[in-house]
Short mmCIF file of C-alpha atoms in Angstrom, two decimals:
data_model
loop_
_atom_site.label_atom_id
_atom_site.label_comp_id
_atom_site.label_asym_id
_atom_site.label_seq_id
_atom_site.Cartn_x
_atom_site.Cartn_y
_atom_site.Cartn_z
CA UNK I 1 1.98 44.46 -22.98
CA UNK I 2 -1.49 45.66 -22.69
CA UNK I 3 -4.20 43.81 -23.37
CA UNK I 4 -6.85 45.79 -24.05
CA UNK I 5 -5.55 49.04 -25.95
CA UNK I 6 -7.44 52.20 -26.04
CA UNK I 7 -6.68 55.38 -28.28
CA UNK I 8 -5.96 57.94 -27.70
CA UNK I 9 -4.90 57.90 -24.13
CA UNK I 10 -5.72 61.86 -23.34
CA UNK I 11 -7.88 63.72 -25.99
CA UNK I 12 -9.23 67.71 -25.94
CA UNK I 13 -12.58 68.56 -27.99
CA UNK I 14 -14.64 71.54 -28.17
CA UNK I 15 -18.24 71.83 -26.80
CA UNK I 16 -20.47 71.07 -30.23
CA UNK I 17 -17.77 68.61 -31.77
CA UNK I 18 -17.65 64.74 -32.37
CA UNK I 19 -14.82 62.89 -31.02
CA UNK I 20 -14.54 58.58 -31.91
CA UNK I 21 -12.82 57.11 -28.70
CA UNK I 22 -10.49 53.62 -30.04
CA UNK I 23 -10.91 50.18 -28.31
CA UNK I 24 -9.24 47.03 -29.40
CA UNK I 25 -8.74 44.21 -27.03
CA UNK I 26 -6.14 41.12 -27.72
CA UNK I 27 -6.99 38.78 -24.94
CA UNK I 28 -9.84 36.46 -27.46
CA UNK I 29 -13.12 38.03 -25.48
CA UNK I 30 -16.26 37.94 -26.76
CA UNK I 31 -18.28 40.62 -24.11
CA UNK I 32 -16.53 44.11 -24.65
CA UNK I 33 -18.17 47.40 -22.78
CA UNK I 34 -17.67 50.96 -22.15
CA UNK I 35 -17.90 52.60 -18.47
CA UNK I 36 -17.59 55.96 -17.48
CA UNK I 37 -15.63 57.80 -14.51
CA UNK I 38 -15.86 61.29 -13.82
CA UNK I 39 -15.08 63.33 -10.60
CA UNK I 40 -19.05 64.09 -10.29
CA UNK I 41 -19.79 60.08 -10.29
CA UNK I 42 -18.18 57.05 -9.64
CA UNK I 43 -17.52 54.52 -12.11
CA UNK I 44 -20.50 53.61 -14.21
CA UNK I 45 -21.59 51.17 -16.79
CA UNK I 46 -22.22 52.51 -20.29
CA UNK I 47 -22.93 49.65 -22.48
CA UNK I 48 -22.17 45.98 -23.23
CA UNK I 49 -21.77 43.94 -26.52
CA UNK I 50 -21.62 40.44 -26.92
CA UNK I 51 -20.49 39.12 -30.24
CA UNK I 52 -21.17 42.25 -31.55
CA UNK I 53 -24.65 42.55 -30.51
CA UNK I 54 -25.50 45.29 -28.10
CA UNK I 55 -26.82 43.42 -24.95
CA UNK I 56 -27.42 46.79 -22.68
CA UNK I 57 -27.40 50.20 -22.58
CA UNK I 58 -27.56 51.91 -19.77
CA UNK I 59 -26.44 55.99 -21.68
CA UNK I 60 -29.60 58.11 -21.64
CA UNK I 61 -28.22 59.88 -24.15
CA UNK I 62 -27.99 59.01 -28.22
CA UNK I 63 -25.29 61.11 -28.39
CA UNK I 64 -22.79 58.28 -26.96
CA UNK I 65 -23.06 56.00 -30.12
CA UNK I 66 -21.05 52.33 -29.54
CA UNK I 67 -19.49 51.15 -33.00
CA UNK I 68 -18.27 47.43 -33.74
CA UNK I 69 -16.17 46.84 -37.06
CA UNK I 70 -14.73 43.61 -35.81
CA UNK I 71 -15.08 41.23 -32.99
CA UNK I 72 -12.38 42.61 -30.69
CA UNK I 73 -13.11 46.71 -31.42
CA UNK I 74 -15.23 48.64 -29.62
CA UNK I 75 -15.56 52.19 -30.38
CA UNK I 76 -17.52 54.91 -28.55
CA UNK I 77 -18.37 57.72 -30.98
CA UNK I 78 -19.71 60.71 -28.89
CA UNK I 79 -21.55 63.77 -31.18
CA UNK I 80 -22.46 67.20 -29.99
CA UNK I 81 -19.82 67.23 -26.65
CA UNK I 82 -20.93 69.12 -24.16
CA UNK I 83 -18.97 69.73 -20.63
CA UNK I 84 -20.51 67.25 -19.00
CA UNK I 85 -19.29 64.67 -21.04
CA UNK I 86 -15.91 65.27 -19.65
CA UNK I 87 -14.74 61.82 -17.83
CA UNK I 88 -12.31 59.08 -18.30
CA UNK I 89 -13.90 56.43 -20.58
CA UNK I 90 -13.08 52.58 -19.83
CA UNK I 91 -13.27 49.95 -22.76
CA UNK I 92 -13.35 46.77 -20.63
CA UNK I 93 -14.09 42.99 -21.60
CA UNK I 94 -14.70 39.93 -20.48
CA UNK I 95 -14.49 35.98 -21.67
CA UNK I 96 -18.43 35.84 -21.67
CA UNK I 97 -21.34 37.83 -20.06
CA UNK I 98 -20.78 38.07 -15.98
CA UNK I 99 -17.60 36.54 -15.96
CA UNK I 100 -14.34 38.45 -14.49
CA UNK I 101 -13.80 41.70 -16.54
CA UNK I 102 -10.80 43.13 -17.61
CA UNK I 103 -10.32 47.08 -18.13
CA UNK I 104 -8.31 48.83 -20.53
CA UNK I 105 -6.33 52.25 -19.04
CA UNK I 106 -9.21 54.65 -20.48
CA UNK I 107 -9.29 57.92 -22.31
CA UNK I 108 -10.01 61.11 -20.38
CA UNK I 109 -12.07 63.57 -22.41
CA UNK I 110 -11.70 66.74 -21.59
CA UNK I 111 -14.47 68.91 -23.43
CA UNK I 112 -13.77 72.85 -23.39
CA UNK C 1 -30.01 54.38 -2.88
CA UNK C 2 -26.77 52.54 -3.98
CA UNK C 3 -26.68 48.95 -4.53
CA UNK C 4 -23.02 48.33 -3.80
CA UNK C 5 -22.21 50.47 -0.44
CA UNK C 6 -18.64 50.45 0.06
CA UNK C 7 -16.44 51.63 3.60
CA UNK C 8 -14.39 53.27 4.92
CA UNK C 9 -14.29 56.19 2.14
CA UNK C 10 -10.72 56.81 3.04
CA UNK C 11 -8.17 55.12 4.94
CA UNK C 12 -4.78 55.91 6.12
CA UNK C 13 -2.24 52.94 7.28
CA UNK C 14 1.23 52.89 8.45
CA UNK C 15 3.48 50.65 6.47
CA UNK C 16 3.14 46.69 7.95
CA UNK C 17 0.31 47.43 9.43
CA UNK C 18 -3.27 45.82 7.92
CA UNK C 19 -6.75 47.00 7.57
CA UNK C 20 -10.09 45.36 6.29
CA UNK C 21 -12.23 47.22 3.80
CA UNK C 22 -15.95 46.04 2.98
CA UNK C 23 -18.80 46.82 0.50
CA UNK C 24 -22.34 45.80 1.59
CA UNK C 25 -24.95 45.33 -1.11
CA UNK C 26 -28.59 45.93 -1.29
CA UNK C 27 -29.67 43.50 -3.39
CA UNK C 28 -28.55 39.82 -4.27
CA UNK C 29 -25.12 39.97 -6.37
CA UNK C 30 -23.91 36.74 -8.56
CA UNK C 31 -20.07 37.64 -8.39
CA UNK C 32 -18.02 40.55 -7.23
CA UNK C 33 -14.67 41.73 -8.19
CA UNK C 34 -11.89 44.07 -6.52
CA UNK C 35 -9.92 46.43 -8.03
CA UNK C 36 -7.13 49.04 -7.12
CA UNK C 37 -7.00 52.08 -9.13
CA UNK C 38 -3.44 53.60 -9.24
CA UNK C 39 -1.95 57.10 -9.57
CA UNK C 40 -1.87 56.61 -13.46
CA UNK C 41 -5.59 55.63 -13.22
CA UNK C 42 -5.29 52.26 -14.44
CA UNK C 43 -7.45 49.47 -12.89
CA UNK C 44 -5.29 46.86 -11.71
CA UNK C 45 -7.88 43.37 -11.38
CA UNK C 46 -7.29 41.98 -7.70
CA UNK C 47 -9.86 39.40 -7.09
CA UNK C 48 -12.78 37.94 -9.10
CA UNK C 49 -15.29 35.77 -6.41
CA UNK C 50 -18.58 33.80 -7.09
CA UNK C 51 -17.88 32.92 -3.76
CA UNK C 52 -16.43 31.89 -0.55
CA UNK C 53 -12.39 33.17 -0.15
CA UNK C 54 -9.35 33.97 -2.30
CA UNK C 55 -5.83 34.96 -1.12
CA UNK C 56 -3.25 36.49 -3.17
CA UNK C 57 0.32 37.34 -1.44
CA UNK C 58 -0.91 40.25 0.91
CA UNK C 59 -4.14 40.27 -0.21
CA UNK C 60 -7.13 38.11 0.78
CA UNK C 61 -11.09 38.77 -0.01
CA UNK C 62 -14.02 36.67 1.09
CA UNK C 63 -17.96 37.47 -0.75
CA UNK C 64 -20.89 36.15 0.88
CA UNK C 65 -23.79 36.14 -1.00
CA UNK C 66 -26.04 35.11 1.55
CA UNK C 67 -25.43 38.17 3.42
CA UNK C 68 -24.68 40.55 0.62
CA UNK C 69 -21.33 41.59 1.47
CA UNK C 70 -17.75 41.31 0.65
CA UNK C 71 -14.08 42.01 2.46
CA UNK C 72 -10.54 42.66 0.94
CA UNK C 73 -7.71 42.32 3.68
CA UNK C 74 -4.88 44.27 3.57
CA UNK C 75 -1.55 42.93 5.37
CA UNK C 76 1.68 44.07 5.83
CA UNK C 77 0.47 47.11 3.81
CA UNK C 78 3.16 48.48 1.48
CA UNK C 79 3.49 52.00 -0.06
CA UNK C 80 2.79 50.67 -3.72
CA UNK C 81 -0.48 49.68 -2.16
CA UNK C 82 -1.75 53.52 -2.18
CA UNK C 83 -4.21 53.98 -4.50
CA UNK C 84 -8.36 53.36 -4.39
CA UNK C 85 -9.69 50.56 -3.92
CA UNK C 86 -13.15 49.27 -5.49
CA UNK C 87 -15.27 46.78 -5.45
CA UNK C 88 -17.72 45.86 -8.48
CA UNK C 89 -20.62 43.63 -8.53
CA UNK C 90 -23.08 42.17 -11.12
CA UNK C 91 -26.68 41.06 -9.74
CA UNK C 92 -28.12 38.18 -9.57
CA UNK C 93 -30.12 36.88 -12.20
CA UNK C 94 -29.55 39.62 -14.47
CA UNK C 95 -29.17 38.74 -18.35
CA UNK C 96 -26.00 41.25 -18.74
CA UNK C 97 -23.42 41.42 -17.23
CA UNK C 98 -23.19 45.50 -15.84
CA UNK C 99 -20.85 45.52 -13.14
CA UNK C 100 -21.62 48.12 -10.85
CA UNK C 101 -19.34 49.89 -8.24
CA UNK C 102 -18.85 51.09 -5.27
CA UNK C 103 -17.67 54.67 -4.60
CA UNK C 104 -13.93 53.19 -3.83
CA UNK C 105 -11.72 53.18 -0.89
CA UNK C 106 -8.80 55.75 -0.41
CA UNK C 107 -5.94 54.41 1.02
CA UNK C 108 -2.63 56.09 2.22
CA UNK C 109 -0.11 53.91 3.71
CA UNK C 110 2.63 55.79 5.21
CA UNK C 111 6.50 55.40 5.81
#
């Protein structure tokens, strides 16, 4: 069973719109985070939260808006999609801060 | 230029045969992990060092921190082992805990 569940797995928006990527993860971590892949860059660190708090942020952009309801969810709300922002997005988490992290299977975003 | 440099780019093996792969890094790293990406895209968690060497079935990996670099050994290669391979860091020091990656390893193995 997966750990670390993400919603939805594959998701289609249109340049302009706001999409809310899901993240829930089961396995009692308190350091959840969002990374980035896309064919134009490797994989890349978005944020991190640690009991809630955001610790980093390494997203230039305030479009790409991190959102935590409960201790184990993790949403990425994204406004005003542009083409670029087309990627598979990782939620990932760990036990604490720089310990071994665990990824979830992503969402790829395509944005048309 | 990129902290976590990471060879060969692609690699092609014939099955039972091994390989090394290695990612160098440019500044002083606290722990590393490995990870194979599969045809579905999932990241599959291989090894998690702070140092010295791990072994896992066909699998071993060895980080040295005091020279900035880190293996994963590939033996008796298999065809479910096809897929890219990365390796992940976190620096030194550092109050969060970013991982950041190398541009992954291709491999191929071959029947």
């Amino acid at each position: 069973d997966p750990k670390i569940i993400q919603k939805p797995k594959y998701l289609v928006a249109v340049t302009g719109s706001e999409k809310i990527l899901i993240c829930e993860q089961y396995l009692g971590h308190n350091a959840m985070y969002w990374y980035r892949q896309s064919a134009k860059k490797p994989l890349e660190f978005m944020f991190s939260y640690s009991y809630q708090k955001l610790m980093d942020n390494q997203t230039a952009s305030s479009r790409f808006q991190p959102q935590s309801s409960k201790k184990n969810h993790l949403d990425l709300q994204i406004t005003a999609l542009k083409p670029d922002d087309s990627a598979t997005y990782f939620c990932a988490s760990s036990q604490g801060q720089g310990l071994e992290v665990f990824f979830g299977k992503g969402t790829r975003l395509t944005v048309v | 230029g990129d902290q976590v440099e990471q060879s060969p780019s692609a690699l092609s093996l014939h099955e039972g045969t091994g390989s090394a792969l290695r990612c160098n890094f440019t500044t002083t790293m606290r722990a590393v992990q490995w990870f194979q990406q599969n045809s579905r895209g999932s990241l599959i968690n291989l090894f998690y060092l702070a140092s010295g060497t791990k072994e896992n079935g066909r699998l071993k990996s060895t980080f040295n921190s005091k020279e900035s670099y880190s293996t994963l050994h590939i033996r008796d290669a298999q065809l479910e082992d096809s897929g890219t391979y990365f390796c992940a860091a976190g620096i030194s020091g550092g109050s969060n805990a970013k991982l950041t990656f190398g541009k992954g390893t291709k491999l191929s193995v071959k029947s």
